[in-house]
Amino acid sequence: MRAYRLEVNGDKIEIAAPEHWTLLEVLRYKLGLTGTKQGCDKGDCGACTVLVDGEPELACLLLPGAVEGKKILTIEGLAPAHRCRGGEGADPIQESFDEAGALQCGFCQPGVMLSARALLNREPHPSCEQIADSLSGNLCRCTGYKQIYDAVEAAADKEAELKTQGAD
Amino acid sequence: MAARDLHGPDAPWGDFGVVGQRNRKVDGMDKATGCAIYADDIQLPGMLYAKTLRSPHAHALIRSIDTAKAEALPGVYAVLVGDELPIPYGVIPWTQDEHVLAVEKVRFIGDEVAAVAAVDEDTANAALELIEVEYKPLRAFFDAEEALSNPEPAIHTSKKDVGNLSKHVRLEFGEVDAAAQSADILIDEEYSFHSTTHAAIEPHCAVAQCSPDGKLTLWSSTQITHYVHRALSRVLELEPEKIRVIQPYLGGAFGGKSDPFSLEFIVSALARKTGRPVKLLWTREEVFYAHRGRHAMKMKYRTSAQADGRITSVDANILIDGGSYSSFGLVTTYYSGQLLTGPYDFPSYRFDSTRVFTNKPPCGPKRGHGSVQPRFAFESQLDEVATKLGIDPIEIRRKNFQGDFTKTVNAQRITSNGFLACLDSVERGSDWKNKHGQLPLGRGLGVAGSMYISGTNYPVYPNEMPQAGIQLQVDRSGIVTVFTGANDIGQGSNTMIATVVAEELGLDIRNIRVISADTDLCPVDLGAYSSRITFMVGNACIDAARKLRTQIVGAVASEWDVDARRVSMMGGKVFDLEDSQRVIPSRDAFQIAEAQLETLGATGSYNTPTLGGDYRGGTIGASPAYSFTAHVADVSVDTETGRITCNKVWIAHDCGRALNPMLVEGQMEGSAYMGVAEALMEDHHMNRFGLHAGPSLLDYRIPTSCDTPELESIIVESIDPEGPYGAKEAGEGPLHPAIPAIANAVYDAVGIRLRHLPFTPGKVLEALDAKC
């Protein structure tokens, strides 16, 4: 066992886990944050994508020691973070995915939504190519990706609108 | 009385209020926020973790198994071997040839031999290493022809004198040979379809808990809760009333979670043995070996036609590689022939299909079960007929259209049929008239059509009970809860159910709760397969909701002292049609009805009408309604590298009425994506030792966002007279044409006919060389 100090979804946590456990296992089986999914356990599918200091990372390929001192955001933290910023409902990414029908089985989508979140943080008005590129590490077996693209574009529009309203 | 007798396809009370809207899914926000609990998300106090020992041999007798050392390992609570659960199972009652763990022999690399429950996965894995199994290897078959021509050693020995034959079906309708002889043109070619697999992103997982009084609860990533319930009862020799099966949120299935799987029995048996909850999560590699995916088929097709393009006969000979167990194979063998007889009129038709056992992972139902492979062959061949006769490929399909409200050559009843509108849509969408045959070398368009069932008439096990049942419960707060055995596997069936109930009762869809796929709580439904839920469960919902509406409307009419025909429910309100001042919230109406009558509720059901041909197997492929699809694919072929790129697919699909167009489009796009992937990228290939060539999502190459073509969905609504508000299926049909449309587009681009899947660059270059 090894003790880790992690910051997950804004909470500072001390946790002990077997030394060979990945961040994915610690999140899922120690912290109960089961929104982060395991689809392959070897970095192929992207279902375990979390944000580490704002960048998408595969939790199944990270040891928790590697992310001590960094800010980890899982899907469970997305809506509360949006609320902390004074927003309503869920994060615009989550709302748009729901509105566009992008959530079929929903299993890959926590990872997809976090990759999309990182994209929009970096590039508020992404092109179709940029969306496809930045989601290419997240396999979705249900949608054929089209409704995901629609959702990301809608979220970008929604955020632009919110910014305009904020400026008014 | 069955629901089909009670209602037509029109809006029940004037205009549609909920049907046809792009409403959010009822469970969308649960999925968006990570709150949705899937099987592996379940953690129970004191839970043990199971792992399975798998065979390293493709075909071998088991001489002995010694589990003593594994049992002695600290942290191990129980070990399970095949002899402890000797009762065989299998989804089709007539071909039950599977055991939870191998009894006497193993039939493929990955066949399961023993299971361990331990305090954690690491200990369970360590214990597997300590189990000693002595095998006597047998000759293994990896090729269907070789297995068929060598009856010994038989992979299954329960049936005598059949060697490695799994199932043979030969049916003939009309005079095929006479028609072929007198035809103007005859095309005779061979085609092959490789094996592909579902690759749902969620690996299979099951959790079981057994109470000291013998009540077993199983949570499983299954798409057919009811069959798992029945199989558990049989194999565990436990009364069904002591078993509860729950499907939690499910992370994709596509047919790959239809069979009862070993892990469901293993966790149940280990939970009973240890008295503790047990979880078993398969690794991705194990999911590849569990398979049940698309059967590889070698197909010979001979199509004859008149000079004007009218088909006169179709003759098919199909060899099906079934892998090591029967699974749904009996049905697959029939489907390989029975589901080809639309959207075109075949004056005569014969198919001869043979399914063979081989020592590979078992095949089963994958999206478009049994009919995707023949559809590829036939639609490719129809294109050749068109080319040889100088007829436009879309025109030849129009010319052979079977029409609506007709019968197929194999005596299946066709009701609504929007195939011509599908063809028109993709022709227009793709600018076919200006582009087909006119694009520069290396770019081309191809078309293909198809049909698919909306549920099957014949349930997997024969019985007289309804195929779908619904229970409704009304709460004073204004919500209605629907209880359904139907499995929402991501396709959105719970949302479809809420849509129908909300429509009938004039409620906001957000005021409908759906409790599904829990055998303790929900009336039986036969599950998510054969594209049956919208049609069958949708009809059962109308049946139940209409009864409930009658109660509520009657009570309010009585309260207001008016005729019940004056009272209507719409938009969350109940009102008097003749007095606009008299209107109350639905909640108040519920309370009036509850006060007058009793606790409110209603049940509804659906059963299919008697359908099918009057011959052995004539009910297999009979469906209360068929969906129809046409695709046009736009491809580029690089003549230097042989690489095919699919640029775009136009997908026109006749789904009857689209109850929620957003969900229908999602099914259409997901289907087309999966078809493109099968044509160009994926291959469930076993090497010459029976080992999977690449049992990972990276090596199996499912498409990423960058590999997927642009997809354009065009919904065609033919309005079926028996579907719920006219609806038919959308989940499987739209996969079929993608593959032949690409093959036909490649011909348009570079003039080669690709008849053997997958379309690798090597095959393209070879065909280009042969053409020169």
XYZ file of C-alpha atoms in Angstrom, chain A residues 18 20-21 25 28-29 34-42 44-45 47 75-79 90 94-101 103-110 113 129 131-147 149-150 158, chain B residues 22 24-25 28-29 31-34 36-38 40-41 43 122 197-203 250-252 254 279 281 284 366-367 489-491 662-663 665-667 669-671 673-674 677 682 695-700 702-706 708-709 711-712:
124
model
C -1.895 -0.815 -3.553
C 0.473 -0.955 -8.630
C -3.001 0.551 -8.796
C -8.576 2.120 -9.993
C -13.283 4.061 -9.178
C -12.691 1.626 -6.389
C -17.344 5.489 -10.957
C -18.247 8.014 -13.641
C -14.723 7.452 -14.978
C -15.065 4.259 -17.018
C -12.822 1.365 -17.849
C -13.218 0.066 -21.390
C -9.852 -1.545 -22.089
C -7.395 -0.843 -19.247
C -4.534 -0.176 -21.640
C -6.897 2.212 -26.308
C -10.439 3.468 -25.730
C -13.289 5.966 -21.609
C -17.026 13.829 -14.842
C -18.586 14.097 -11.376
C -16.777 17.405 -10.891
C -17.891 19.041 -14.117
C -21.371 20.243 -13.171
C -24.982 21.301 -15.774
C -23.202 18.115 -20.611
C -26.361 19.996 -21.532
C -25.458 19.984 -25.215
C -24.580 16.289 -25.263
C -27.975 15.564 -23.736
C -29.823 17.871 -26.139
C -28.066 16.539 -29.235
C -28.731 12.867 -28.482
C -25.575 10.058 -25.045
C -26.635 6.674 -26.364
C -25.248 4.053 -23.997
C -23.318 6.831 -22.281
C -20.363 4.650 -21.334
C -17.675 6.423 -23.361
C -19.215 9.854 -22.945
C -17.676 10.947 -19.625
C -17.161 15.176 -22.656
C -11.393 19.126 -38.008
C -13.234 18.629 -32.941
C -12.539 15.355 -34.758
C -8.828 15.553 -33.932
C -9.294 16.308 -30.278
C -11.828 13.495 -29.828
C -9.838 10.925 -31.792
C -8.561 9.347 -28.567
C -12.072 8.600 -27.370
C -13.753 5.636 -29.037
C -17.539 5.734 -29.242
C -19.276 2.629 -30.535
C -22.860 3.950 -30.605
C -23.138 7.281 -32.346
C -20.917 7.367 -35.424
C -19.718 10.630 -33.800
C -22.075 12.938 -35.678
C -24.296 13.832 -32.724
C -19.864 16.905 -33.158
C -23.267 18.570 -33.100
C -23.885 28.288 -25.927
C -36.573 15.831 -30.386
C -33.929 14.692 -24.463
C -33.569 11.132 -23.268
C -29.545 11.605 -20.502
C -28.534 13.717 -17.541
C -25.295 9.616 -18.175
C -23.940 13.119 -18.702
C -23.004 13.579 -15.058
C -21.498 10.169 -14.312
C -25.543 6.333 -14.128
C -24.534 3.077 -12.445
C -23.256 0.359 -14.792
C -18.901 -2.635 -12.762
C -19.853 0.475 -10.772
C -19.716 -2.151 -5.000
C -4.806 -10.064 -7.883
C -17.420 -8.341 -33.435
C -19.529 -5.898 -31.419
C -16.822 -4.212 -29.345
C -19.208 -2.343 -27.069
C -17.057 -0.044 -24.960
C -18.355 -1.565 -21.716
C -16.844 -5.015 -21.115
C -25.624 -0.872 -20.037
C -22.595 0.352 -21.949
C -23.506 -0.841 -25.436
C -25.210 -4.540 -30.424
C -18.198 -9.629 -9.090
C -15.527 -8.152 -14.898
C -11.142 -6.500 -23.035
C -24.483 -8.918 -34.265
C -26.566 -5.926 -35.377
C -29.089 -0.791 -23.921
C -28.369 2.760 -24.980
C -30.719 2.734 -27.943
C -33.157 12.472 -32.767
C -32.988 8.926 -31.448
C -30.983 9.468 -36.463
C -28.626 8.262 -33.759
C -29.484 4.677 -34.641
C -25.719 7.007 -37.985
C -24.415 4.435 -35.516
C -25.518 1.636 -37.827
C -20.699 3.815 -39.006
C -20.574 0.181 -37.929
C -16.075 -0.166 -40.167
C -12.395 -4.423 -38.635
C -7.728 -8.881 -29.166
C -7.550 -5.195 -28.276
C -9.459 -2.125 -29.383
C -6.244 -0.760 -30.913
C -5.446 -3.815 -33.037
C -9.048 -4.627 -33.903
C -12.701 0.256 -34.461
C -12.996 3.658 -36.150
C -12.055 6.838 -34.327
C -13.701 10.169 -35.039
C -11.076 10.758 -37.736
C -15.565 7.886 -39.655
C -17.095 9.350 -42.818
C -23.020 10.699 -42.241
C -26.281 12.226 -43.417
